[in-house]
Amino acid sequence: MSWQAYVDNNLIGTGKIQKAAIHGHDGSLWATSAGFSISAPELTALTGGYKDASGIRANGLHLGGVKYFTLRADDRSIYGKQGAGGVVCVKSKQAILIGVYGDPTQPGEANKVVEALADYLISVGYVSYSFLLTNG
């Protein structure tokens, strides 16, 4: 399956995620939903947040020109909230999956969708969570 198909079918296609993207750790864009763009500085801040979350905790997480209040930030997942919606970002060995949700989707529903896709990619051997455990 192509990376675009993962965005279209497994993220947007669920009806729980409104905008989505998959980026490589090097900042390259692998796939995105229409009209969703993350700037290089935003992506740099996001990837840095997996190693040291102090910046995104203090200043918020900016993605697609929207500022999110950081709710959770660890070596695998970063969750942000903005109004009735939010963002879920999950890091794998090679990629970062980003899903933006809005009303009426509840945070737990969006988290489940993005985390499940990351878990699936890990299970088929494309990405490895063990990398996070040793290098997170």
XYZ file of N, CA and C in Angstrom:
408
model
N 0.850 -1.172 0.000
C 0.000 0.000 0.000
C 0.901 1.243 0.000
N 0.488 2.250 -0.739
C 1.270 3.482 -0.797
C 1.057 4.309 0.477
N 1.995 5.213 0.747
C 1.857 6.083 1.924
C 0.615 6.950 1.795
N 0.308 7.385 0.576
C -0.893 8.199 0.377
C -2.144 7.403 0.709
N -2.150 6.125 0.390
C -3.306 5.286 0.717
C -3.487 5.158 2.228
N -2.384 5.104 2.979
C -2.502 5.075 4.443
C -3.164 6.347 4.946
N -2.770 7.489 4.394
C -3.394 8.752 4.797
C -4.864 8.758 4.405
N -5.143 8.432 3.150
C -6.517 8.508 2.634
C -7.455 7.488 3.266
N -6.997 6.240 3.419
C -7.875 5.164 3.883
C -7.847 4.937 5.387
N -6.646 4.902 5.963
C -6.515 4.526 7.371
C -6.624 5.708 8.323
N -6.461 6.909 7.840
C -6.585 8.088 8.703
C -7.839 8.889 8.313
N -7.822 9.551 7.176
C -8.962 10.363 6.735
C -10.206 9.488 6.527
N -10.016 8.325 5.956
C -11.126 7.434 5.632
C -11.918 6.934 6.822
N -11.379 7.060 8.024
C -12.108 6.631 9.220
C -13.223 7.596 9.598
N -13.147 8.820 9.089
C -14.122 9.839 9.477
C -13.800 10.493 10.808
N -12.758 10.037 11.460
C -12.353 10.585 12.766
C -11.243 11.617 12.637
N -10.493 11.555 11.539
C -9.360 12.443 11.300
C -9.711 13.352 10.121
N -9.536 14.674 10.309
C -9.889 15.635 9.262
C -8.725 15.951 8.325
N -7.520 16.012 8.884
C -6.313 16.286 8.099
C -5.240 15.330 8.587
N -4.363 14.930 7.678
C -3.329 13.979 8.075
C -2.105 14.110 7.181
N -0.977 13.673 7.731
C 0.262 13.648 6.961
C 1.185 12.586 7.533
N 2.076 12.123 6.683
C 3.160 11.243 7.110
C 4.442 11.889 6.603
N 5.350 12.150 7.531
C 6.638 12.768 7.205
C 7.759 11.840 7.640
N 8.856 11.874 6.912
C 10.063 11.190 7.344
C 10.746 12.007 8.419
N 11.604 11.379 9.191
C 12.346 12.088 10.236
C 13.224 13.189 9.662
N 13.594 13.058 8.401
C 14.440 14.069 7.761
C 13.641 15.269 7.262
N 12.330 15.267 7.524
C 11.472 16.371 7.107
C 10.783 16.149 5.784
N 11.134 15.082 5.087
C 10.510 14.827 3.787
C 9.032 14.472 3.964
N 8.245 14.917 3.017
C 6.819 14.613 3.017
C 6.587 13.319 2.261
N 5.966 12.349 2.943
C 5.663 11.068 2.304
C 4.243 11.058 1.755
N 3.321 11.677 2.490
C 1.924 11.730 2.054
C 1.194 12.759 2.900
N 0.153 13.353 2.318
C -0.635 14.326 3.073
C -2.049 14.401 2.512
N -2.965 14.883 3.328
C -4.317 15.124 2.853
C -4.349 16.489 2.165
N -5.331 16.696 1.331
C -5.443 17.933 0.559
C -5.495 19.150 1.480
N -4.679 20.138 1.148
C -4.709 21.397 1.883
C -3.999 21.401 3.227
N -3.325 20.330 3.582
C -2.637 20.261 4.870
C -1.140 20.344 4.636
N -0.531 21.368 5.191
C 0.889 21.598 4.990
C 1.540 21.967 6.316
N 2.641 21.330 6.609
C 3.398 21.595 7.830
C 4.732 22.197 7.409
N 5.055 23.353 7.974
C 6.296 24.032 7.600
C 7.508 23.312 8.187
N 8.676 23.601 7.613
C 9.919 22.994 8.108
C 10.178 23.339 9.579
N 10.008 24.599 10.003
C 10.214 24.897 11.422
C 9.221 24.171 12.346
N 7.973 24.025 11.887
C 6.987 23.292 12.682
C 7.398 21.835 12.829
N 7.858 21.232 11.749
C 8.269 19.827 11.784
C 9.519 19.644 12.635
N 10.434 20.595 12.576
C 11.637 20.534 13.400
C 11.276 20.579 14.884
N 10.348 21.464 15.248
C 9.908 21.557 16.644
C 9.218 20.268 17.080
N 8.402 19.689 16.190
C 7.724 18.432 16.513
C 8.727 17.312 16.734
N 9.643 17.123 15.817
C 10.610 16.029 15.963
C 11.492 16.244 17.189
N 11.838 17.478 17.478
C 12.615 17.776 18.685
C 11.860 17.476 19.955
N 10.533 17.587 19.894
C 9.690 17.323 21.056
C 9.725 15.882 21.528
N 10.105 14.961 20.653
C 10.214 13.561 21.060
C 11.429 13.327 21.947
N 12.466 14.145 21.786
C 13.675 14.009 22.606
C 13.630 14.901 23.841
N 13.090 16.119 23.664
C 12.999 17.090 24.762
C 11.713 17.877 24.574
N 10.717 17.552 25.365
C 9.392 18.152 25.212
C 9.253 19.511 25.886
N 10.284 20.003 26.537
C 10.148 21.250 27.291
C 9.712 22.417 26.404
N 10.222 22.507 25.190
C 9.856 23.597 24.290
C 8.399 23.571 23.882
N 7.897 22.399 23.492
C 6.492 22.327 23.071
C 5.541 22.355 24.265
N 6.030 21.983 25.433
C 5.194 22.114 26.631
C 5.050 23.586 27.016
N 6.132 24.340 26.908
C 6.119 25.753 27.302
C 5.450 26.638 26.256
N 5.703 26.369 24.976
C 5.260 27.264 23.903
C 4.132 26.716 23.043
N 3.725 25.493 23.302
C 2.708 24.872 22.482
C 3.321 24.217 21.253
N 2.515 23.458 20.567
C 2.915 22.754 19.355
C 2.219 23.438 18.186
N 2.982 23.872 17.212
C 2.428 24.535 16.034
C 2.523 23.593 14.844
N 1.382 23.308 14.236
C 1.327 22.455 13.044
C 0.291 23.002 12.074
N 0.665 23.163 10.829
C -0.271 23.681 9.844
C -0.754 25.079 10.164
N 0.074 25.850 10.860
C -0.296 27.215 11.224
C -1.213 27.325 12.421
N -1.489 26.214 13.092
C -2.373 26.194 14.262
C -1.559 25.873 15.508
N -1.815 26.602 16.580
C -1.128 26.350 17.841
C -1.979 25.418 18.697
N -1.349 24.348 19.182
C -2.001 23.358 20.039
C -1.359 23.388 21.422
N -2.177 23.229 22.438
C -1.700 23.070 23.807
C -1.229 21.622 23.941
N 0.004 21.418 24.362
C 0.556 20.069 24.456
C 0.001 19.343 25.675
N -0.688 18.240 25.433
C -1.277 17.429 26.499
C -0.375 16.286 26.928
N 0.316 15.708 25.956
C 1.180 14.550 26.215
C 2.360 14.620 25.268
N 3.514 14.304 25.784
C 4.696 14.258 24.924
C 5.679 13.258 25.512
N 5.885 12.164 24.795
C 6.875 11.170 25.198
C 7.635 10.738 23.947
N 8.412 9.682 24.038
C 9.256 9.296 22.912
C 8.504 8.605 21.769
N 7.222 8.381 21.933
C 6.407 7.788 20.874
C 5.296 8.711 20.413
N 4.586 9.355 21.343
C 3.376 10.091 21.008
C 3.377 11.504 21.565
N 2.843 12.419 20.752
C 2.614 13.792 21.185
C 1.170 14.125 20.851
N 0.424 14.549 21.868
C -0.974 14.927 21.689
C -1.128 16.408 21.988
N -1.917 17.084 21.156
C -2.184 18.497 21.373
C -3.671 18.787 21.284
N -4.100 19.854 21.944
C -5.511 20.234 21.990
C -5.644 21.679 21.545
N -6.699 21.969 20.783
C -6.997 23.330 20.356
C -8.499 23.419 20.175
N -9.161 24.134 21.070
C -10.616 24.235 20.989
C -11.260 22.871 21.150
N -12.206 22.570 20.258
C -12.903 21.283 20.314
C -12.137 20.183 19.592
N -10.990 20.510 19.027
C -10.219 19.532 18.280
C -8.824 19.373 18.828
N -7.993 18.749 18.019
C -6.624 18.531 18.458
C -5.807 17.820 17.407
N -4.629 17.373 17.842
C -3.703 16.688 16.944
C -3.072 15.503 17.671
N -2.841 14.437 16.930
C -2.169 13.240 17.433
C -0.967 12.996 16.517
N 0.222 12.919 17.106
C 1.447 12.680 16.350
C 2.133 11.452 16.940
N 2.422 10.477 16.098
C 3.050 9.245 16.569
C 4.311 8.998 15.752
N 5.398 8.790 16.457
C 6.708 8.584 15.835
C 6.999 7.097 15.723
N 7.492 6.724 14.564
C 7.988 5.373 14.360
C 9.472 5.476 14.050
N 10.071 4.388 13.699
C 11.502 4.393 13.415
C 11.853 5.341 12.274
N 11.017 5.387 11.264
C 11.337 6.151 10.060
C 10.401 7.302 9.767
N 9.253 7.340 10.425
C 8.239 8.321 10.044
C 7.516 8.893 11.259
N 6.822 10.005 10.998
C 5.926 10.590 11.989
C 4.549 10.664 11.351
N 3.572 10.054 11.996
C 2.189 10.085 11.546
C 1.496 11.218 12.284
N 0.780 12.067 11.558
C 0.123 13.232 12.139
C -1.341 13.203 11.737
N -2.229 13.285 12.724
C -3.660 13.324 12.465
C -4.310 14.458 13.227
N -5.050 15.295 12.518
C -5.769 16.414 13.126
C -7.248 16.052 13.157
N -7.874 16.294 14.294
C -9.295 15.992 14.430
C -10.045 17.222 14.932
N -11.344 17.178 14.761
C -12.201 18.270 15.218
C -13.524 17.730 15.710
N -14.361 18.629 16.173
C -15.686 18.276 16.665
C -16.455 17.565 15.559
N -17.117 16.455 15.769
C -17.491 15.852 17.043
C -16.568 14.722 17.516
N -15.438 14.521 16.846
C -14.524 13.444 17.242
C -13.951 13.720 18.629
N -13.969 12.713 19.471
C -13.382 12.818 20.802
C -11.892 12.484 20.728
N -11.089 13.074 21.623
C -9.648 12.821 21.586
C -9.285 11.332 21.584
N -9.950 10.555 22.401
C -9.649 9.123 22.468
C -9.889 8.401 21.158
N -10.907 8.832 20.414
C -11.191 8.222 19.111
C -10.065 8.519 18.124
N -9.622 9.770 18.104
C -8.539 10.156 17.200
C -7.239 9.469 17.593
N -6.957 9.431 18.887
C -5.739 8.768 19.362
C -5.719 7.319 18.903
N -6.846 6.657 19.035
C -6.937 5.236 18.673
C -6.644 5.023 17.189
N -7.151 5.902 16.336
C -6.953 5.768 14.894
C -5.476 5.895 14.525
N -4.827 6.948 15.000
C -3.434 7.196 14.623
C -2.503 6.178 15.284
N -2.739 5.902 16.557
C -1.902 4.914 17.256
C -2.063 3.530 16.631
N -3.279 3.190 16.197
C -3.518 1.877 15.589
C -2.760 1.737 14.275
N -2.714 2.796 13.475
C -1.952 2.722 12.232
C -0.464 2.552 12.535
N 0.037 3.276 13.514
C 1.444 3.111 13.903
C 1.704 1.683 14.378
N 0.811 1.157 15.197
C 0.962 -0.220 15.678
C 0.955 -1.213 14.517
N 0.081 -0.990 13.537
C 0.019 -1.875 12.380
C 1.341 -1.841 11.607
N 1.848 -0.640 11.349
C 3.100 -0.522 10.603
C 4.245 -1.208 11.346
N 4.240 -1.094 12.657
C 5.246 -1.781 13.471
C 5.074 -3.295 13.347
N 3.825 -3.765 13.386
C 3.559 -5.209 13.365
C 3.977 -5.874 12.062
N 3.943 -5.132 10.960
C 4.334 -5.719 9.679
C 5.822 -5.532 9.394
N 6.519 -4.994 10.388
C 7.963 -4.916 10.295
C 8.509 -3.731 9.544
N 7.655 -2.815 9.081
C 8.182 -1.677 8.351
C 8.882 -0.707 9.286
N 8.303 -0.524 10.444
C 8.885 0.373 11.435
C 9.007 -0.375 12.738
N 9.919 0.024 13.548
C 10.205 -0.735 14.762
C 10.168 0.135 16.001
N 9.298 -0.198 16.933
C 9.230 0.527 18.186
C 10.472 0.262 19.028
N 11.174 -0.853 18.791
C 12.391 -1.121 19.554
C 13.428 -0.031 19.314
N 13.391 0.609 18.149
C 14.285 1.736 17.897
C 14.020 2.837 18.913
N 12.771 3.089 19.203
C 12.425 4.118 20.182
C 12.922 3.753 21.574
N 12.811 2.496 21.915
C 13.216 2.069 23.246
C 14.727 2.208 23.449
N 15.478 2.046 22.376
C 16.925 2.123 22.511
C 17.483 3.499 22.144
N 16.749 4.253 21.339
C 17.269 5.546 20.865
C 16.377 6.726 21.212
N 15.230 6.487 21.848
C 14.251 7.535 22.121
C 14.806 8.636 22.891
